[in-house]
CSV table of C-alpha atoms and ligand atoms in Angstrom, one decimal:
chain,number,residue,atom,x,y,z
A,22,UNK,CA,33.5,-38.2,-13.0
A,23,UNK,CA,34.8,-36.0,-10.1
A,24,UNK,CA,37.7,-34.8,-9.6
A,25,UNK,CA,39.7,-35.9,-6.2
A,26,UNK,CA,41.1,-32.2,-5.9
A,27,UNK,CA,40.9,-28.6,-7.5
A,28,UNK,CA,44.0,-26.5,-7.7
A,29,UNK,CA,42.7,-22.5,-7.9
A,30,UNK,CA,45.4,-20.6,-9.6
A,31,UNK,CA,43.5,-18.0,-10.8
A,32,UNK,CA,45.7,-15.3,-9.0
A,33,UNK,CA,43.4,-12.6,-8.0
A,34,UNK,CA,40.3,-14.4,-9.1
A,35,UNK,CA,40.7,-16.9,-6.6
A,36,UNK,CA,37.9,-15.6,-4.3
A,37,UNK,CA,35.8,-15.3,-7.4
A,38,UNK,CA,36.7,-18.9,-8.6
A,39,UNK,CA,36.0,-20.7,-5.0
A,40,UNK,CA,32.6,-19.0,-4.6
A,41,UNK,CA,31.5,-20.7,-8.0
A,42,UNK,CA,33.3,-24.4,-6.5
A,43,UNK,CA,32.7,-24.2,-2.6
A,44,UNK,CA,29.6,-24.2,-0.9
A,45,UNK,CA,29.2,-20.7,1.2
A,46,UNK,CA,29.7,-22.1,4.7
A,47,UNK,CA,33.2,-23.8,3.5
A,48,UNK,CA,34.7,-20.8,2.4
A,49,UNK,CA,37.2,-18.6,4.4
A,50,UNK,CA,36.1,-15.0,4.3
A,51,UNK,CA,38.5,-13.9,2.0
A,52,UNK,CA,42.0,-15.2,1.0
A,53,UNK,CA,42.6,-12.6,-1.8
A,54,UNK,CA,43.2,-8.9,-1.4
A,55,UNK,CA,44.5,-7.8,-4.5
A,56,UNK,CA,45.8,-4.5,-5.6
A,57,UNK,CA,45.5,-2.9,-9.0
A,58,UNK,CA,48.9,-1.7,-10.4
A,59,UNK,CA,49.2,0.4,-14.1
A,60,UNK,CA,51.6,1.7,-15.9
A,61,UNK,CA,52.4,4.0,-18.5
A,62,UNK,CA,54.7,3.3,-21.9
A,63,UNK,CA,56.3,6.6,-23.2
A,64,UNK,CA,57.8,7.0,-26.1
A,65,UNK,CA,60.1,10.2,-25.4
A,66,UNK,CA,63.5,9.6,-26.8
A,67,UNK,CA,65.0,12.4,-24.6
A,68,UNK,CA,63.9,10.3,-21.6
A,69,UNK,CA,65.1,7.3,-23.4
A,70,UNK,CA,68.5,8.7,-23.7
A,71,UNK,CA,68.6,10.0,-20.2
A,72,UNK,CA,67.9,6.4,-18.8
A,73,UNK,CA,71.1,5.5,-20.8
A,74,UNK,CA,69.9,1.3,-20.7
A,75,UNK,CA,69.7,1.6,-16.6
A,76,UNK,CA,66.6,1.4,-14.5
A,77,UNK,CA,65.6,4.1,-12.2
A,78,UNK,CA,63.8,2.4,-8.8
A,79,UNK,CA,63.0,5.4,-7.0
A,80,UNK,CA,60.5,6.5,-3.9
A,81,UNK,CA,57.9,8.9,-4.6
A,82,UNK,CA,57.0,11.5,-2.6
A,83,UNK,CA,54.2,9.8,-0.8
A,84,UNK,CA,56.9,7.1,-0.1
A,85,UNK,CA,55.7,4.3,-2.4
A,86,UNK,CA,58.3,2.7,-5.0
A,87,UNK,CA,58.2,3.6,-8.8
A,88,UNK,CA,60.0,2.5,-11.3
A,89,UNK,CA,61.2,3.2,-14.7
A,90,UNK,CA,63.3,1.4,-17.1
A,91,UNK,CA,63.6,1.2,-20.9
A,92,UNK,CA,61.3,-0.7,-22.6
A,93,UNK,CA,61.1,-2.2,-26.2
A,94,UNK,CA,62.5,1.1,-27.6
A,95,UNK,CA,59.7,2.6,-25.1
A,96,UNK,CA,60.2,3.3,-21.7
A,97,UNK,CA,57.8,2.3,-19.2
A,98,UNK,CA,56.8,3.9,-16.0
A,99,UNK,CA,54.4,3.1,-12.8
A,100,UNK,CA,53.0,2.2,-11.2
A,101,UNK,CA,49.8,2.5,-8.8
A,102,UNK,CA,48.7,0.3,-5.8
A,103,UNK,CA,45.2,0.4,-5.2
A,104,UNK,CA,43.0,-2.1,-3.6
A,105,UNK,CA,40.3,-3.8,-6.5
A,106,UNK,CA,37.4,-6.2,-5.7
A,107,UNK,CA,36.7,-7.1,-9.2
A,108,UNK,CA,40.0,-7.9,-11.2
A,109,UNK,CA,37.7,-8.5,-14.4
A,110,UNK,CA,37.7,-4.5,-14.6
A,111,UNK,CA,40.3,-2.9,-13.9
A,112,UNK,CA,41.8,-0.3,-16.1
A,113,UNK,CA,44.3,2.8,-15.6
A,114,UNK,CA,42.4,5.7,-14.6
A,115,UNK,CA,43.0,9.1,-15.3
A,116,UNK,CA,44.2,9.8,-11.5
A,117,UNK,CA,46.5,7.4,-11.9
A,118,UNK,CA,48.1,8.2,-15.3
A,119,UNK,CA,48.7,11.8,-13.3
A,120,UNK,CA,50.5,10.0,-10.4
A,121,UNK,CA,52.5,8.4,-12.8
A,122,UNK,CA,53.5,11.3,-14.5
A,123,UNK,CA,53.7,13.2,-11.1
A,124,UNK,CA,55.9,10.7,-10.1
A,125,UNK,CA,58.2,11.0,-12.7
A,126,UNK,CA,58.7,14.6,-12.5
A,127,UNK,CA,59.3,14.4,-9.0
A,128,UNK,CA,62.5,12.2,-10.1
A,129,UNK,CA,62.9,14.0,-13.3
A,130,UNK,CA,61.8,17.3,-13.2
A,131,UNK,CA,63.6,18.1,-16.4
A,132,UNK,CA,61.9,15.8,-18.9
A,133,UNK,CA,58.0,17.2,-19.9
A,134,UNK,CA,56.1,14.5,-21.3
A,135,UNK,CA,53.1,15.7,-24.1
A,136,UNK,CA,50.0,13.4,-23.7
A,137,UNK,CA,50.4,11.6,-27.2
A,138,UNK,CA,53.8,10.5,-26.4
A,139,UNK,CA,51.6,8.1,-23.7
A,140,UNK,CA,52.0,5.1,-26.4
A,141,UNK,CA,49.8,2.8,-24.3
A,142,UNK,CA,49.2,2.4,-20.8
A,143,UNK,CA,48.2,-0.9,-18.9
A,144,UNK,CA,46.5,-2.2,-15.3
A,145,UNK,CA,47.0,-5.3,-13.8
A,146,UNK,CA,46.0,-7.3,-10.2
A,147,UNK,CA,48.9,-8.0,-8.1
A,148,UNK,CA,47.3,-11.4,-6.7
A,149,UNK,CA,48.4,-10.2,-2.8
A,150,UNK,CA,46.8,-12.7,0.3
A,151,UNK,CA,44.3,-10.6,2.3
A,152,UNK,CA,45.6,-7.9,4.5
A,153,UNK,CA,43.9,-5.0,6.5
A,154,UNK,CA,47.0,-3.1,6.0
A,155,UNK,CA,46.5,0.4,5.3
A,156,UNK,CA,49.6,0.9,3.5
A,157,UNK,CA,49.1,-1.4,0.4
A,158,UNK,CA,52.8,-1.9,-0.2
A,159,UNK,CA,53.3,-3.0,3.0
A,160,UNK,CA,51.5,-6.2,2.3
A,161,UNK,CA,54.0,-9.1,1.5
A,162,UNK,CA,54.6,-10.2,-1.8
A,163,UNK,CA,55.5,-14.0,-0.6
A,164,UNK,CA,53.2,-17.1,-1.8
A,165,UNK,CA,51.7,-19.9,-0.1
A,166,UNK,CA,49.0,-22.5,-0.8
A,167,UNK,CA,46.2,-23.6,1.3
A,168,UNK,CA,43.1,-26.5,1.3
A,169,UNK,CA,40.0,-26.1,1.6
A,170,UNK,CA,37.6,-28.6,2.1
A,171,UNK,CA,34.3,-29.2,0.9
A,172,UNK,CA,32.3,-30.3,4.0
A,173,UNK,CA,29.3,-31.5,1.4
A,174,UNK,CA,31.1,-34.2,-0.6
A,175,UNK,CA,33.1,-31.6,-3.2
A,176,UNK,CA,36.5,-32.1,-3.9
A,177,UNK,CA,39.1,-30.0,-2.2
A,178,UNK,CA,40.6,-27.0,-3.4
A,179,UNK,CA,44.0,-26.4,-3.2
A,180,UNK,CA,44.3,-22.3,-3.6
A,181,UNK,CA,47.7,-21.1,-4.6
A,182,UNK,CA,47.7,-17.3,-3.1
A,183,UNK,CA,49.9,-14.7,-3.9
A,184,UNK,CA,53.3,-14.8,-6.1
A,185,UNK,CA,55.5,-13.0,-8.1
A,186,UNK,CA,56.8,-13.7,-12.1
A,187,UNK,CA,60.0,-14.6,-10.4
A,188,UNK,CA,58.9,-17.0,-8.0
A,189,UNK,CA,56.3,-19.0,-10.4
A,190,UNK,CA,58.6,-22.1,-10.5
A,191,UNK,CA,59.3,-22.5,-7.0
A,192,UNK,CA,55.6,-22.0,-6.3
A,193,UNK,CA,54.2,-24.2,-8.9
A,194,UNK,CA,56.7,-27.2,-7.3
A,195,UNK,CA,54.8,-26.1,-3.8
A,196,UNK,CA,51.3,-26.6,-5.5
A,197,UNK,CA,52.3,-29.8,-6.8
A,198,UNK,CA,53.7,-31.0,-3.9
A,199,UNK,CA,50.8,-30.5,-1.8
A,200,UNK,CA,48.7,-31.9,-4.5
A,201,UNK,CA,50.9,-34.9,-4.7
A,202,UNK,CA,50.8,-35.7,-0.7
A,203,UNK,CA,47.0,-35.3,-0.8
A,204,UNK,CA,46.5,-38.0,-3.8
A,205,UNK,CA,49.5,-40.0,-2.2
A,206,UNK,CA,51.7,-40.0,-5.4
A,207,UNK,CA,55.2,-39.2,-5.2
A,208,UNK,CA,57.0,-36.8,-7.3
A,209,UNK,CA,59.1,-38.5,-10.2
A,210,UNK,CA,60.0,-35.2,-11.5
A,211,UNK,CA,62.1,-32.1,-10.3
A,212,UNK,CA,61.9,-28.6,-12.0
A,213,UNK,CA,64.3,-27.2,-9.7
A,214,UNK,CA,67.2,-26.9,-12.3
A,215,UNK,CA,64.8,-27.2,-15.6
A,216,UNK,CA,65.0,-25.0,-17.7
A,217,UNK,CA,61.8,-23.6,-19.4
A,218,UNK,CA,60.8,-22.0,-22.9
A,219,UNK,CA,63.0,-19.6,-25.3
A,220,UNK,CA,65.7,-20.8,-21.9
A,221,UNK,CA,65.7,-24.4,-22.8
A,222,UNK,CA,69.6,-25.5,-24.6
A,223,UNK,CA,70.4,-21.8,-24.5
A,224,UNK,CA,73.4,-21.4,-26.4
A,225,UNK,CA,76.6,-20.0,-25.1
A,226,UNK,CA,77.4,-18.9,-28.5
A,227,UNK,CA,74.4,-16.4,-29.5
A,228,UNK,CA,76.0,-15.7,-32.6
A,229,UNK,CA,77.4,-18.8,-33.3
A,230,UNK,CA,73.9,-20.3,-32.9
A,231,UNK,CA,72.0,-17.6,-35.0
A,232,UNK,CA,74.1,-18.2,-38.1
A,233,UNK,CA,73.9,-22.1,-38.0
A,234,UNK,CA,70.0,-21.7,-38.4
A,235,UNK,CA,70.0,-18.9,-40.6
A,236,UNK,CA,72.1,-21.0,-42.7
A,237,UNK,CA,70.2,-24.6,-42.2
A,238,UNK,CA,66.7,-22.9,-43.2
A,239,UNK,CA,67.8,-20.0,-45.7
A,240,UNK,CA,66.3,-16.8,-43.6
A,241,UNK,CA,68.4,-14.2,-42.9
A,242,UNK,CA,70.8,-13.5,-40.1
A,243,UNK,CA,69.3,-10.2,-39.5
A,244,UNK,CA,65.9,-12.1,-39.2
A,245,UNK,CA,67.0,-15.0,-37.2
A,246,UNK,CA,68.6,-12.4,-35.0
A,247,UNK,CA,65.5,-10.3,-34.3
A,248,UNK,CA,63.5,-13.4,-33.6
A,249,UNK,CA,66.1,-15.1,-31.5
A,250,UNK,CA,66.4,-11.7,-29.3
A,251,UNK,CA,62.4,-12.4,-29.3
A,252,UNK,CA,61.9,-15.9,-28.5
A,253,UNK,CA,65.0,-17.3,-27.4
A,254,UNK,CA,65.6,-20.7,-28.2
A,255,UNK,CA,62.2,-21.4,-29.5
A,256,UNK,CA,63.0,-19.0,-32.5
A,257,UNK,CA,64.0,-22.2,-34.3
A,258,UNK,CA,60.3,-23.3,-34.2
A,259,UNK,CA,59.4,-20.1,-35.8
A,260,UNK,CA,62.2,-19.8,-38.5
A,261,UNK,CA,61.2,-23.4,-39.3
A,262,UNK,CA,57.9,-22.9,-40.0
A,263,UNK,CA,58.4,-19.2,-41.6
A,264,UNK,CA,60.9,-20.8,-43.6
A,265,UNK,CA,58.5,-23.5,-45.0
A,266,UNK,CA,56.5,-21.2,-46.8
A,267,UNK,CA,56.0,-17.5,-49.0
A,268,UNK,CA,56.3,-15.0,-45.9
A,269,UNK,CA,55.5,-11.3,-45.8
A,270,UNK,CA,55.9,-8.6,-43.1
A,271,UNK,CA,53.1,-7.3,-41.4
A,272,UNK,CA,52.5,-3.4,-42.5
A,273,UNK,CA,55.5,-1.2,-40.6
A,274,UNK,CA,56.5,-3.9,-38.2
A,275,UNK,CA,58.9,-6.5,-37.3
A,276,UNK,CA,56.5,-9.2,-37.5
A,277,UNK,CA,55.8,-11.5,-40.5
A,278,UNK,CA,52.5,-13.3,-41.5
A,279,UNK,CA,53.8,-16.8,-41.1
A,280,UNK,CA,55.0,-15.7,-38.0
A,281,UNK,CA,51.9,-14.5,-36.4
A,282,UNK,CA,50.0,-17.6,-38.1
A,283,UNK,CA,52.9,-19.5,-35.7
A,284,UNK,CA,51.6,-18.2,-32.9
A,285,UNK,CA,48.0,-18.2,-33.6
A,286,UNK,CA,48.9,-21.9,-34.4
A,287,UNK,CA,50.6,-22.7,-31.3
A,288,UNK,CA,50.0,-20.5,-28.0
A,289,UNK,CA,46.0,-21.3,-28.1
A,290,UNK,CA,44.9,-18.0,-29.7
A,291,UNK,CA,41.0,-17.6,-29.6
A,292,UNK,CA,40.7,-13.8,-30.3
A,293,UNK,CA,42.4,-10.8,-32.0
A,294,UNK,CA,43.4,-9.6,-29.1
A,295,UNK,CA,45.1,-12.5,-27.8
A,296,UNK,CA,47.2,-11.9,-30.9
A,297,UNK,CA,48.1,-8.1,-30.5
A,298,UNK,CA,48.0,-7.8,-26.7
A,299,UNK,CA,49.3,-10.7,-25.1
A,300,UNK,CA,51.4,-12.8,-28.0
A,301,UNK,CA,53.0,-10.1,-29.5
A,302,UNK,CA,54.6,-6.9,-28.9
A,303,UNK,CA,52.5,-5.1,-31.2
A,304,UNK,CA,50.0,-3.5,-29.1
A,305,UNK,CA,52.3,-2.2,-25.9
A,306,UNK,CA,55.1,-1.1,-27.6
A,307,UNK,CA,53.0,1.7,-29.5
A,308,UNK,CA,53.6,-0.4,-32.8
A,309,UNK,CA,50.0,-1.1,-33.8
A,310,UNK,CA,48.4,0.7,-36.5
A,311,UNK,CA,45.3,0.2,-37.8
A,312,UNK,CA,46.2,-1.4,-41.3
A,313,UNK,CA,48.6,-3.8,-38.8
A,314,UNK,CA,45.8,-4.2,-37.1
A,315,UNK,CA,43.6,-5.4,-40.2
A,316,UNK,CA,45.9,-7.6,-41.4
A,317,UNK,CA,46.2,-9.7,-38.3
A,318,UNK,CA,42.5,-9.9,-38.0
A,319,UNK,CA,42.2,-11.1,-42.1
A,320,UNK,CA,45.4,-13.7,-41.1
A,321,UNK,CA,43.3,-14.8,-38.1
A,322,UNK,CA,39.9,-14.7,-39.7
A,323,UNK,CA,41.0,-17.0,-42.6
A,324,UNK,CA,43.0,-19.7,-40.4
A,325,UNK,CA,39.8,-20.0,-37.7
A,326,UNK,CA,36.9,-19.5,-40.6
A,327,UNK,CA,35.7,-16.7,-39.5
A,328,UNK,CA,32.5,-15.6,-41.4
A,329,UNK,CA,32.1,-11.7,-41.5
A,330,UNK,CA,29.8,-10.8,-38.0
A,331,UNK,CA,32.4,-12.3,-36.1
A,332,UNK,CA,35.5,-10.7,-38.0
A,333,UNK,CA,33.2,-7.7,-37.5
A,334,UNK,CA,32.6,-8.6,-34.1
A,335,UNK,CA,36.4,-9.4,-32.8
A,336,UNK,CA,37.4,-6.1,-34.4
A,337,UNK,CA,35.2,-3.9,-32.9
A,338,UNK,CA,35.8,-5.6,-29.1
A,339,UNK,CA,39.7,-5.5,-30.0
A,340,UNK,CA,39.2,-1.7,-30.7
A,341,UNK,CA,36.8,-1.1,-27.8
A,342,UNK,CA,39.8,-2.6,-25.5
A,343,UNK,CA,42.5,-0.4,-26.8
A,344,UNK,CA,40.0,2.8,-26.4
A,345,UNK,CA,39.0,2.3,-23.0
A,346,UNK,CA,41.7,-0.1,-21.2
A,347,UNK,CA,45.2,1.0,-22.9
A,348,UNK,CA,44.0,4.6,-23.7
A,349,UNK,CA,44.7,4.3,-27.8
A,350,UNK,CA,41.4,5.6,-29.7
A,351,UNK,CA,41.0,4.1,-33.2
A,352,UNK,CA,41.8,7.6,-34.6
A,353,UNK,CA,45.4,7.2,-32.8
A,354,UNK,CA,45.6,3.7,-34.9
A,355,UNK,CA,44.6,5.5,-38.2
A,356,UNK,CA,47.0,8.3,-37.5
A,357,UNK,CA,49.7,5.6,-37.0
A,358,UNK,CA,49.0,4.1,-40.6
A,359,UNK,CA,50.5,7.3,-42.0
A,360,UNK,CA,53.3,8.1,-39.6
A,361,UNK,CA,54.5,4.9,-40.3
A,362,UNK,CA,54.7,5.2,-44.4
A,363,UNK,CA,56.2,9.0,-43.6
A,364,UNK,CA,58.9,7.0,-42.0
A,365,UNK,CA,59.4,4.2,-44.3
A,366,UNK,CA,59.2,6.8,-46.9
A,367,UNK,CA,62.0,8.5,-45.2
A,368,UNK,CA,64.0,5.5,-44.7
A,369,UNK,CA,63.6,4.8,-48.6
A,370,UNK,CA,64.9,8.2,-49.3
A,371,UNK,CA,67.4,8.5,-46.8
A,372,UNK,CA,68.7,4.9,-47.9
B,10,FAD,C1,51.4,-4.0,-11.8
B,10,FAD,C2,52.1,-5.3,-11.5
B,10,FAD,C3,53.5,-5.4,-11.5
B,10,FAD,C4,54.1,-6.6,-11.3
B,10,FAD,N1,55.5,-6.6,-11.2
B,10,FAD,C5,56.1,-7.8,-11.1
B,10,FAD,C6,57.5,-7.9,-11.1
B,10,FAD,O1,58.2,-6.9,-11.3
B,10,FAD,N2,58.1,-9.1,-10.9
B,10,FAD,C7,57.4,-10.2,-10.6
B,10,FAD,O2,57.9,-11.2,-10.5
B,10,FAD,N3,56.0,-10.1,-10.6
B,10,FAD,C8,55.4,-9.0,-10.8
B,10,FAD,N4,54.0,-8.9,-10.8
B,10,FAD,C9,53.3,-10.1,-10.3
B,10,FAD,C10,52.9,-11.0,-11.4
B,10,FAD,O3,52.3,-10.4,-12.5
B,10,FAD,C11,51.8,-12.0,-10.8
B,10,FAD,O4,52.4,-12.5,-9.6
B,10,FAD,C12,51.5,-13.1,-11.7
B,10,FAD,O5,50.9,-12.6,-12.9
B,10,FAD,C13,50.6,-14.0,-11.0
B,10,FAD,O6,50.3,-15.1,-11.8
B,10,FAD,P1,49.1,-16.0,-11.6
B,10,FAD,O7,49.1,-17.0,-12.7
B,10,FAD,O8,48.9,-16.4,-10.2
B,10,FAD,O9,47.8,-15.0,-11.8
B,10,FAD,P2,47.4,-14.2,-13.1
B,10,FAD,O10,48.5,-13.9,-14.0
B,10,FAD,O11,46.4,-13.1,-12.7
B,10,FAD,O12,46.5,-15.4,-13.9
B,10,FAD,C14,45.3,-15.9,-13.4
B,10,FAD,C15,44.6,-16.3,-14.6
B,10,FAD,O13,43.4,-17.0,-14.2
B,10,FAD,C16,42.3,-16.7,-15.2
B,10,FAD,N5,41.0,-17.0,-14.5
B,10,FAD,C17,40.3,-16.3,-13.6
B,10,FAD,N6,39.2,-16.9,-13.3
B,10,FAD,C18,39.2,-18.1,-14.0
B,10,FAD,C19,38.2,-19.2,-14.1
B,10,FAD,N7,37.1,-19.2,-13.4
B,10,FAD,N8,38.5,-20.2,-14.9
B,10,FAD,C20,39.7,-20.2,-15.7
B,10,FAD,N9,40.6,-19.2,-15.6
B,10,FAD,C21,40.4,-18.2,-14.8
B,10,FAD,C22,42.5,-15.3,-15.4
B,10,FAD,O14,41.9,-14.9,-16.7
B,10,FAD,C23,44.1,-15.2,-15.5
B,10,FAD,O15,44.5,-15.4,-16.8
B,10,FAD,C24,53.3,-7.7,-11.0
B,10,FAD,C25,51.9,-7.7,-11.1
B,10,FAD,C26,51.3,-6.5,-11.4
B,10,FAD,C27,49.9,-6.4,-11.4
């Protein structure tokens, strides 16, 4: 059965994506012209403490805008704008982690930061419409969606172009209203005043909240807390289901098994590092060690029936990601291992 239309939200794929779904002659030249934009996370208490909980937004001296705010305990700094062609590969590069750094002693020229406190560092595409702009943050970061037709029977392709985090929701109801025209159905729902995820029944009452569940499923406060700050609302799903069986934390972290077999139940994860570097905060916050690290893949292993080569197989691709896209060798993660008992060790003492 065929489809009567495609939507293309594959942000700066798109190009990529209509070139496997249009015939040649029915494509525009290009709609995409993204721009690759990394950043750094540093974990440098002095700059921590200089940042005080604010966000600096400053202009470099080449005149683009950086930024730098607090992060997770971390802080994070960037970032780059370069034009890419293949999203699928993009990675910060080693001129680009010296901008960064540049940039921030151009703002702070007090604060020296030593190459291992670089935690992790990240690239992304910023899905920006096509633009023969030299300056590449001059391009506009505004949305719009546009048809294309298949002159040889296809289905049209609706491609949703450009976008920002904070604009998903009124661009989605664009998409879908489009979509809508073109099949002829009218819309019998508005998002316009939904509210979505951990935001859904948010309570005026944080606290108030956080105690009723800790005390209607028997965790603690301290843990409901740490997961509500997480999750938001949908911290009840995962106090529910931590509660409903023996939990354990993951080595040095704030994470428990039953919570990370949550997610792995729930949020469609196919691969380790689904789990460590886009479910959790393991991974970018400079958390992960390597016995973490282990004991996610085991959790993950047993739950999907894993046999061995491919346990062997999903750890060495999760470790070959951290090495050469985040900048965090294996050795780092080993390293980490024992930091983090020196410090529990401390803590013990201390306490
Ligand atoms: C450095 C940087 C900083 C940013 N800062 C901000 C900010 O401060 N505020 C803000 O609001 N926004 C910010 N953004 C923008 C925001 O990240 C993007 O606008 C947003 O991620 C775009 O969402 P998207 O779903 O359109 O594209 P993406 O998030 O890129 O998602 C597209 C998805 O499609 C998938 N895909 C590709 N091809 C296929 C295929 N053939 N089949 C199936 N799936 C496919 C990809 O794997 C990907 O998961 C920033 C972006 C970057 C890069």
């Amino acid at each position: 059965m065929q489809p009567r239309l495609v939507i293309n939200a594959t942000g700066g794929w798109i190009d990529i994506a209509n070139a496997a779904l249009l015939p040649a002659d029915t494509r525009p030249a290009r709609l995409m012209g993204g721009t690759k934009g990394s950043h750094l996370i540093i974990d440098n208490p002095a700059l921590r403490d200089i940042l005080g909980g604010h966000m600096i937004y400053y202009e470099n001296e080449d005149g683009r805008i950086c930024i730098l705010f607090p992060y997770l305990g971390k802080v994070l700094v960037g970032s780059t704008d370069i034009r890419v062609d293949d999203p699928g590969t993009v990675r910060c590069g080693a001129d680009e982690r010296d901008y960064i750094l540049q940039s921030l002693a151009f703002v702070l020229p007090g604060v020296r930061i030593r190459p291992e406190e670089i935690v992790f560092q990240f690239a992304g595409v910023r899905p920006l419409p096509a633009s023969n702009d030299s300056f590449t943050g001059r391009i506009p970061r505004d949305h719009f969606c546009t048809v294309l037709e298949d002159r040889e029977g296809g289905p049209p392709v609706l491609c949703m172009i450009g976008g920002k985090w904070t604009t998903f929701r009124s661009f989605g109801a664009l998409a879908a209203d489009m979509a809508l025209e073109r099949l002829d159905w009218s819309r019998r729902v508005d998002t316009a005043d939904r509210t979505f995820g951990g935001g859904r029944v948010f309570p005026k009452d944080r606290s108030g909240w956080i105690r009723d569940l800790s005390e209607s499923s028997g965790v603690s406060l301290d843990r409901v807390a740490m997961l509500f700050e997480r999750y938001g609302t949908d911290a009840e799903g995962v106090v529910r289901f931590t509660a409903a069986g023996p939990d354990y934390l993951m080595p040095h972290t704030g994470y428990s098994a039953r919570e990370l077999l949550y997610l792995i139940r729930t949020e469609a994860v196919e691969h380790l590092d689904d789990l460590l570097l886009r479910r959790t905060t393991l991974a970018i916050t400079g958390e992960l060690s390597l016995d973490t690290a282990e004991a996610a893949l085991d959790l993950l292993a047993t739950e999907k029936g894993w046999p061995a080569p491919r346990k062997a197989e999903e750890r060495s691709h999760f470790l070959t990601l951290m090495r050469e896209r985040h900048g965090v060798a294996e050795a780092t993660l080993s390293a980490r291992n024992e930091q983090r008992s020196e410090l529990c060790e401390t803590t013990e003492r201390s306490g």
